[in-house]
PDB file of C-alpha atoms in Angstrom:
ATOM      1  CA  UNK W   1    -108.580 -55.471 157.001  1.00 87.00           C
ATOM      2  CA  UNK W   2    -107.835 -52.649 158.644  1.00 88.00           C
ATOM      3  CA  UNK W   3    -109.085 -52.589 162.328  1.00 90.00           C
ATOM      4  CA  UNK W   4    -110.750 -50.096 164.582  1.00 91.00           C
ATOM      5  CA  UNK W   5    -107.956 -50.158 166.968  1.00 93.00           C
ATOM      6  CA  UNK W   6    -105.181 -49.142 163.667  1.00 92.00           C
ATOM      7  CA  UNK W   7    -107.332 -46.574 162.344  1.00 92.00           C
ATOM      8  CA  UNK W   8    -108.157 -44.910 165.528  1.00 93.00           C
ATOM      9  CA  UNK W   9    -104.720 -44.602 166.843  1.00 94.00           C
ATOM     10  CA  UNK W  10    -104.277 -43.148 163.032  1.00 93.00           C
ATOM     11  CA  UNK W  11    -106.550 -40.553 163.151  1.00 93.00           C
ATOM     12  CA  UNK W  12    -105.275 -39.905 167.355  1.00 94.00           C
ATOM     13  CA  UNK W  13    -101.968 -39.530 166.539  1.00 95.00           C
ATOM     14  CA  UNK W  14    -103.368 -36.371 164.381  1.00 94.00           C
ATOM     15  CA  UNK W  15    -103.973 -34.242 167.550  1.00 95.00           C
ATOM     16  CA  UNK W  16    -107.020 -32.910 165.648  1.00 94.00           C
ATOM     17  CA  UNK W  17    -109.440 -33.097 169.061  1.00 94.00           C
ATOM     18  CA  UNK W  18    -109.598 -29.459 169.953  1.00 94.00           C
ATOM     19  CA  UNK W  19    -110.193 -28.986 165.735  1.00 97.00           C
ATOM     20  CA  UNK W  20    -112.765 -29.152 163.483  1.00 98.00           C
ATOM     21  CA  UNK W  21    -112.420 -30.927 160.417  1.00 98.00           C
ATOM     22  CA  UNK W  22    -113.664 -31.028 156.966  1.00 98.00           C
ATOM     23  CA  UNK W  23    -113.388 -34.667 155.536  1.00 98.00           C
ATOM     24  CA  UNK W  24    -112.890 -35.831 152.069  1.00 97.00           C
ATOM     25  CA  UNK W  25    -112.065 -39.692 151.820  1.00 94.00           C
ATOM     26  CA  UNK W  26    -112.105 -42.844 149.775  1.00 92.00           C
ATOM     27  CA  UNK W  27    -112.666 -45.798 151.246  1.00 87.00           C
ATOM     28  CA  UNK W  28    -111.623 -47.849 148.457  1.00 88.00           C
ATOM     29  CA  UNK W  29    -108.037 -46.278 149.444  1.00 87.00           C
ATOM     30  CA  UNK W  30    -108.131 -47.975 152.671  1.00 83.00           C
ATOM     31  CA  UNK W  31    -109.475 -51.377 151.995  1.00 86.00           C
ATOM     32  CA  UNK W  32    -111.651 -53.193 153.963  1.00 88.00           C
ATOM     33  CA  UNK W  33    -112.318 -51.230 157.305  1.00 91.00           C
ATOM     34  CA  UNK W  34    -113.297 -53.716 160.739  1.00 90.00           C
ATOM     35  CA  UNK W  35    -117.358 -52.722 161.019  1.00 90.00           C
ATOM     36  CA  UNK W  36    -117.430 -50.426 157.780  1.00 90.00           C
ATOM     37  CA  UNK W  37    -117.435 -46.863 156.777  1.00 92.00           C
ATOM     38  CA  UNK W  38    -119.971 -46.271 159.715  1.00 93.00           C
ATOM     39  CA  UNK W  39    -116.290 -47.464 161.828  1.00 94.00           C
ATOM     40  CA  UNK W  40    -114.655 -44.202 160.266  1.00 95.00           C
ATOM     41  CA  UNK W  41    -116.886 -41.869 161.232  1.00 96.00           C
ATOM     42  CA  UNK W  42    -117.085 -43.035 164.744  1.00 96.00           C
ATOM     43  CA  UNK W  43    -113.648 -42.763 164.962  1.00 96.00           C
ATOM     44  CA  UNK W  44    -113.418 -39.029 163.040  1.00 97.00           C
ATOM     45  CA  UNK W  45    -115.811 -37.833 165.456  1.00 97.00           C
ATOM     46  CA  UNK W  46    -114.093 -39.210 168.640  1.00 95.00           C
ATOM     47  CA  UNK W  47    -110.784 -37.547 167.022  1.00 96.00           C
ATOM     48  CA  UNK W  48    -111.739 -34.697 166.211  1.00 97.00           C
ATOM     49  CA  UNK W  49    -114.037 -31.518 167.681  1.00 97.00           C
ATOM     50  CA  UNK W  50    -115.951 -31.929 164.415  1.00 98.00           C
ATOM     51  CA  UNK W  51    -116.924 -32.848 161.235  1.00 99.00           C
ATOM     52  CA  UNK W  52    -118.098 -31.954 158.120  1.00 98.00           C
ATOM     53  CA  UNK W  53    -118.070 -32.984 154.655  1.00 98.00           C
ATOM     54  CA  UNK W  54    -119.507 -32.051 151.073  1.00 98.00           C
ATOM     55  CA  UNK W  55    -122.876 -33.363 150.315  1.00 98.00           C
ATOM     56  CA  UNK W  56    -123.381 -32.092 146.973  1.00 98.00           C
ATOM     57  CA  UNK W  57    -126.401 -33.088 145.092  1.00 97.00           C
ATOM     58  CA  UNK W  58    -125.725 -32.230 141.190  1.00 96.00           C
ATOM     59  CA  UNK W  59    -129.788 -33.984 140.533  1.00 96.00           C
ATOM     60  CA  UNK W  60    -131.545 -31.061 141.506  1.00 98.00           C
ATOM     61  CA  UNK W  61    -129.186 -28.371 138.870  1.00 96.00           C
ATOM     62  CA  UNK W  62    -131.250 -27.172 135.553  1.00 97.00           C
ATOM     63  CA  UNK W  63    -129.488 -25.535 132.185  1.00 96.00           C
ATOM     64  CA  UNK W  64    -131.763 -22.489 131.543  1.00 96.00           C
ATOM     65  CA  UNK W  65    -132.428 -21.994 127.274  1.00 95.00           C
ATOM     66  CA  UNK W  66    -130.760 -18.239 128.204  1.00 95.00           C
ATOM     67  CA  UNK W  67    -128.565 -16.756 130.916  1.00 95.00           C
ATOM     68  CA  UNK W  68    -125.970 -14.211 131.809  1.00 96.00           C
ATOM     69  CA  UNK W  69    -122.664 -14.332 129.527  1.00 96.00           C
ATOM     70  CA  UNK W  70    -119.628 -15.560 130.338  1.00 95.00           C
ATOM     71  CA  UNK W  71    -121.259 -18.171 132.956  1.00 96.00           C
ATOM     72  CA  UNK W  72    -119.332 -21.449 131.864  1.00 94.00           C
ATOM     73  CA  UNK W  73    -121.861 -22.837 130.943  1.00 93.00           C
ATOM     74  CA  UNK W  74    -123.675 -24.120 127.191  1.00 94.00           C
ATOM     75  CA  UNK W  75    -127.236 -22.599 127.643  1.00 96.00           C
ATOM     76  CA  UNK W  76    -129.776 -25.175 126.381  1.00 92.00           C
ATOM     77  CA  UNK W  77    -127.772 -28.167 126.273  1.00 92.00           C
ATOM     78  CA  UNK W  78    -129.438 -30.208 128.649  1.00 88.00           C
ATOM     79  CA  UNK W  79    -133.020 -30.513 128.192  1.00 89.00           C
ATOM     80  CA  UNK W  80    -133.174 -34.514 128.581  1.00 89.00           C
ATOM     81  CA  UNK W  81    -130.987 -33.876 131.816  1.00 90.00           C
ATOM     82  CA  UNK W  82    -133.598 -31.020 133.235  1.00 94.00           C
ATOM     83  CA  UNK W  83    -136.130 -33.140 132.963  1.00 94.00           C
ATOM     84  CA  UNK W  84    -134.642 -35.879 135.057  1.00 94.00           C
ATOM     85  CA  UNK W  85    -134.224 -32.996 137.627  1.00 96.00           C
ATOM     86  CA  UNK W  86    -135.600 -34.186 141.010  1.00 97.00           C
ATOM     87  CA  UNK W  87    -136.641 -31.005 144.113  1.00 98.00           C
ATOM     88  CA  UNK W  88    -133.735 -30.845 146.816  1.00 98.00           C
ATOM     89  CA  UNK W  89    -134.971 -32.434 149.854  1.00 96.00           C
ATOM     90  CA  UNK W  90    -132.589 -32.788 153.147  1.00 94.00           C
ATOM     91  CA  UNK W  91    -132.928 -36.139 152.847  1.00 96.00           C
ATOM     92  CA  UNK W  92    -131.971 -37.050 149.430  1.00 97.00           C
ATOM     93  CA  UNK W  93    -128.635 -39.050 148.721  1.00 98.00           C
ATOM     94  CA  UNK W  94    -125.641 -37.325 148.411  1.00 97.00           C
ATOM     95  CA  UNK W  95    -124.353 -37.506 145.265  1.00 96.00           C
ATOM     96  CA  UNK W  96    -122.621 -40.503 144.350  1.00 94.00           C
ATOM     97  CA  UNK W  97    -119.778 -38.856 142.480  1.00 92.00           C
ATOM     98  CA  UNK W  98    -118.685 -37.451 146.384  1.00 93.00           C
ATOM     99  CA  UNK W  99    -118.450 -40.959 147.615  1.00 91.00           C
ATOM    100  CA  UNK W 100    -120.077 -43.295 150.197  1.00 94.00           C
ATOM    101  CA  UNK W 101    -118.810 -41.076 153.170  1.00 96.00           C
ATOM    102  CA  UNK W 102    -120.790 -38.334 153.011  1.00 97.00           C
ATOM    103  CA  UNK W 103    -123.900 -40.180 152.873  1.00 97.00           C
ATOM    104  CA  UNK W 104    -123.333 -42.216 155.750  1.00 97.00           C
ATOM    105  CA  UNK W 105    -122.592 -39.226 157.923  1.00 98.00           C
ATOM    106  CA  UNK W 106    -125.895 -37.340 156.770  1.00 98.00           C
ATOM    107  CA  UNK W 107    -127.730 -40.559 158.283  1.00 98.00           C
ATOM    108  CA  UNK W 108    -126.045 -40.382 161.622  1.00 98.00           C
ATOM    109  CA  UNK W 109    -128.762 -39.439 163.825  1.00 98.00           C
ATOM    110  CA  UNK W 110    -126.923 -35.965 165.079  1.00 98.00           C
ATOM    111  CA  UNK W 111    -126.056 -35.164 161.815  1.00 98.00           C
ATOM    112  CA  UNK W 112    -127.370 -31.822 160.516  1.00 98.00           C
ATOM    113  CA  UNK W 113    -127.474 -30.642 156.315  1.00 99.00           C
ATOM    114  CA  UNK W 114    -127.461 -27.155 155.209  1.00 98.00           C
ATOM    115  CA  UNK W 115    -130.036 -26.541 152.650  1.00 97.00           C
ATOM    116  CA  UNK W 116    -128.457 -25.094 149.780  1.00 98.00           C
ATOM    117  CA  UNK W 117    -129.870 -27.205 146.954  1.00 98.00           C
ATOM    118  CA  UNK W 118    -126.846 -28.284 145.017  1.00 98.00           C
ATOM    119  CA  UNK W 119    -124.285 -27.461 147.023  1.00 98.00           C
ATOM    120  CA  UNK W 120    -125.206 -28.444 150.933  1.00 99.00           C
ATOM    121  CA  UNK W 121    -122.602 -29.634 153.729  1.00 99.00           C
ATOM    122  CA  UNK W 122    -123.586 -32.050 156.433  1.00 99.00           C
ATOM    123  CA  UNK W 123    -121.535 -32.654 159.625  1.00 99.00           C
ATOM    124  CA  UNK W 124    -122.054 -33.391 163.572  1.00 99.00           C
ATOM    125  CA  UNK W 125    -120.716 -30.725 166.062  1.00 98.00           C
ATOM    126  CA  UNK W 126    -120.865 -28.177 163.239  1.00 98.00           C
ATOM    127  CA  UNK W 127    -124.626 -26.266 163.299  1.00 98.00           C
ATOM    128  CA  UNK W 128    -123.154 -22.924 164.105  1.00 97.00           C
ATOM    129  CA  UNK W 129    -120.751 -23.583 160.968  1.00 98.00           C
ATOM    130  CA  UNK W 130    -123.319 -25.243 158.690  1.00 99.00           C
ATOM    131  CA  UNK W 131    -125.954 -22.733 159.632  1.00 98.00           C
ATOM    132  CA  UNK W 132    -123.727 -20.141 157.714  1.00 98.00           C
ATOM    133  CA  UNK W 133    -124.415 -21.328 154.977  1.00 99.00           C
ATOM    134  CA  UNK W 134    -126.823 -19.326 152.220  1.00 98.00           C
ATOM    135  CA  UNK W 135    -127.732 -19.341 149.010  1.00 98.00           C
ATOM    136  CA  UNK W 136    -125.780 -16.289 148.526  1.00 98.00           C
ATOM    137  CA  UNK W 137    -122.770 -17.506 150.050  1.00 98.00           C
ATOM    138  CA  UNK W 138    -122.286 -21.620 149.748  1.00 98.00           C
ATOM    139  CA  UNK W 139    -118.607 -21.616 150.679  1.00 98.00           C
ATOM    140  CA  UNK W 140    -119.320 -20.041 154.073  1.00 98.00           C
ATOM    141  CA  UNK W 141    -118.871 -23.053 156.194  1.00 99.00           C
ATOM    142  CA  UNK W 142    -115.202 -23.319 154.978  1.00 98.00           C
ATOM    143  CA  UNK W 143    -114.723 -19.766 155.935  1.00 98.00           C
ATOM    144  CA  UNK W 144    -116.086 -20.204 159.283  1.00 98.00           C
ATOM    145  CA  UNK W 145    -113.978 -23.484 159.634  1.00 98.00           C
ATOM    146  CA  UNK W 146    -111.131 -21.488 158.762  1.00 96.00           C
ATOM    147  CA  UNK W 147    -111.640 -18.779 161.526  1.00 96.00           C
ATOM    148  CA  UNK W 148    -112.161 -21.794 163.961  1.00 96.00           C
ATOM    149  CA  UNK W 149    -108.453 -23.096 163.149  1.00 96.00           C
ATOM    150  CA  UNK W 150    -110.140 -25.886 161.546  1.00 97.00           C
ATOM    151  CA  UNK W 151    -107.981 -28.681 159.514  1.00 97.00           C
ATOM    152  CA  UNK W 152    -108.967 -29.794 155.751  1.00 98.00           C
ATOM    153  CA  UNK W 153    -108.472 -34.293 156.323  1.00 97.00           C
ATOM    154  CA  UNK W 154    -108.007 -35.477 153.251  1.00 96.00           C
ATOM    155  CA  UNK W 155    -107.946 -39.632 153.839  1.00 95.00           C
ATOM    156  CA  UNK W 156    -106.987 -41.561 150.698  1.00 92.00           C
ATOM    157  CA  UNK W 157    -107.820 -38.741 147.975  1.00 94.00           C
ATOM    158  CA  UNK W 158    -105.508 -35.775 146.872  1.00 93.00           C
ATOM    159  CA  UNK W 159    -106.101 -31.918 146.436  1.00 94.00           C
ATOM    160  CA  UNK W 160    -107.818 -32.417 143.381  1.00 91.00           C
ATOM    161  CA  UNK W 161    -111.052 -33.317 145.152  1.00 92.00           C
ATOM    162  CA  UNK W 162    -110.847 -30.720 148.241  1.00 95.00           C
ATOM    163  CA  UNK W 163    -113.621 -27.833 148.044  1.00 95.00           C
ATOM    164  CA  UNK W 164    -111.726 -26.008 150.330  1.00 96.00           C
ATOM    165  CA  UNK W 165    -109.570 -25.116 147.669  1.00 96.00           C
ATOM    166  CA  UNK W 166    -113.178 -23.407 146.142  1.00 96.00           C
ATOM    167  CA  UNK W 167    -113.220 -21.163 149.177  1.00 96.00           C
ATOM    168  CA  UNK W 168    -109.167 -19.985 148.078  1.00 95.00           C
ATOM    169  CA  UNK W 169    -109.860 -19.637 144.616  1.00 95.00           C
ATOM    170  CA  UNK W 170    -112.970 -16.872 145.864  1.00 95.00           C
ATOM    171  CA  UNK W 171    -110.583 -15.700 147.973  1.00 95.00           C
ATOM    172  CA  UNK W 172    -108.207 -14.791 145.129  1.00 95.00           C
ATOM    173  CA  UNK W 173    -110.431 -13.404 143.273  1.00 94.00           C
ATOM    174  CA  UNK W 174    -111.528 -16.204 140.845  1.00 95.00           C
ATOM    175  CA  UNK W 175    -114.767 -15.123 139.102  1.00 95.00           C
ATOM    176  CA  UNK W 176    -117.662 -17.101 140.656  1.00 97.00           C
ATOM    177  CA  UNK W 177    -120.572 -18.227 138.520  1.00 98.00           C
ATOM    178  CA  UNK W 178    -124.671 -19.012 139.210  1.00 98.00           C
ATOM    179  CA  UNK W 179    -126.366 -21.749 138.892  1.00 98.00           C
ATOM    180  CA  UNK W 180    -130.370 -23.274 138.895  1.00 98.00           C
ATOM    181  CA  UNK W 181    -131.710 -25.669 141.118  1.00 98.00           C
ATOM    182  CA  UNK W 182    -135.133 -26.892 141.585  1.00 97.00           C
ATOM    183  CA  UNK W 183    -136.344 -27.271 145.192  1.00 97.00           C
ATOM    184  CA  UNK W 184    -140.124 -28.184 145.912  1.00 96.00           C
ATOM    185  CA  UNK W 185    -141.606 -24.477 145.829  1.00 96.00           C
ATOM    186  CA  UNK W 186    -139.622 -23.003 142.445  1.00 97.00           C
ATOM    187  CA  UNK W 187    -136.400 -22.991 140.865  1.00 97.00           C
ATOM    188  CA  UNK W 188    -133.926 -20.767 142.594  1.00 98.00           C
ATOM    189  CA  UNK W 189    -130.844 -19.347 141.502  1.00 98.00           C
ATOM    190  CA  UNK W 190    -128.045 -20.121 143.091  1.00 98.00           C
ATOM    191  CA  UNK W 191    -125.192 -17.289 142.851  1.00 98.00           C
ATOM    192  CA  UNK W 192    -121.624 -17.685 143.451  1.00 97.00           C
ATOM    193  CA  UNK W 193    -121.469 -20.701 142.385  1.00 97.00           C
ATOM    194  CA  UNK W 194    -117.026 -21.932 141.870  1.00 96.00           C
ATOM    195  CA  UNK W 195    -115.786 -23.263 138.829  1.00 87.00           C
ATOM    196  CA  UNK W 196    -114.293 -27.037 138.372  1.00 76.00           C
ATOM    197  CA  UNK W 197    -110.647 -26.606 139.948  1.00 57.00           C
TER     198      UNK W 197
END
């Protein structure tokens, strides 16, 4: 079991405190942790000026019958799925395929979550970040965490599961796609969308 005093002087030894972060982790890596996953982000937020973390939620995205072409995407494919489509609420799970992490932090009572209904960000320390998010542009809290000479932490995982690497791809000119959601008024579309990496 790894304890509080180990992981903290982990995460220290860093010298992330004047940065913010962007977090992806999986706790299965580490093992057991002394006092849980709630532990790590105690510790990442004592460590660090910041942090934020993906809190996609892939329930709320609808397959239209019809759509622009070339959108990587099989129009009409999932009708069962669509159905099964729930409104985006801030306070609906994050998805489970982003792992336990993100969840807990979006409970933390200073936590705050953007509102982009598939693909939202939570953190603590980061509203003037998060809040740049829009539906127009749902990478723009890694930009902004960019310009703040903020650090990507990846903790037990590898590139293949960073979204900052989203925010490059854009960058580099990778065509960007749109997507549906439902929220509780309509369905929206959600524009600039990445591809899978």
């Amino acid at each position: 079991m790894i304890s509080y005093t180990e992981l903290k002087f982990a995460l220290t030894s860093l010298g992330l405190t004047n940065n913010p972060v962007i977090v992806h982790a999986s706790l299965r890596a580490f093992g057991p942790i002394d006092g849980g996953a709630g532990t790590l982000i105690k510790i990442l937020l004592a460590s660090t000026r910041g942090v934020m973390m993906p809190s996609f939620t892939y329930t709320t995205m609808l397959i239209p019958e019809v759509g622009p072409p070339n959108n990587a995407i099989n129009y009409g494919s999932q009708r069962d799925q669509n159905r099964l489509a729930e409104p985006f609420q801030s306070e609906m799970p994050v998805d489970k395929m982003m792992g336990v992490l993100p969840d807990i932090l979006r409970k933390h009572p200073a936590a705050v979550r953007t509102f982009h209904p598939i693909l939202s960000f939570c953190g603590v320390e980061m509203d003037a970040t998060l809040a740049s998010q829009t539906i127009f542009n749902p990478l723009a809290p890694i930009a902004l965490l960019a310009e703040q000479d903020g650090w990507v932490l990846l903790l037990g995982v590898d590139h293949t599961v960073n979204t900052a690497i989203h925010y490059a791809e854009k960058l580099a000119g990778r065509k960007q796609f749109i997507r549906w959601a439902l929220t509780p008024e309509r369905v929206v579309e959600c524009p600039n969308f990445p591809g899978d990496s």
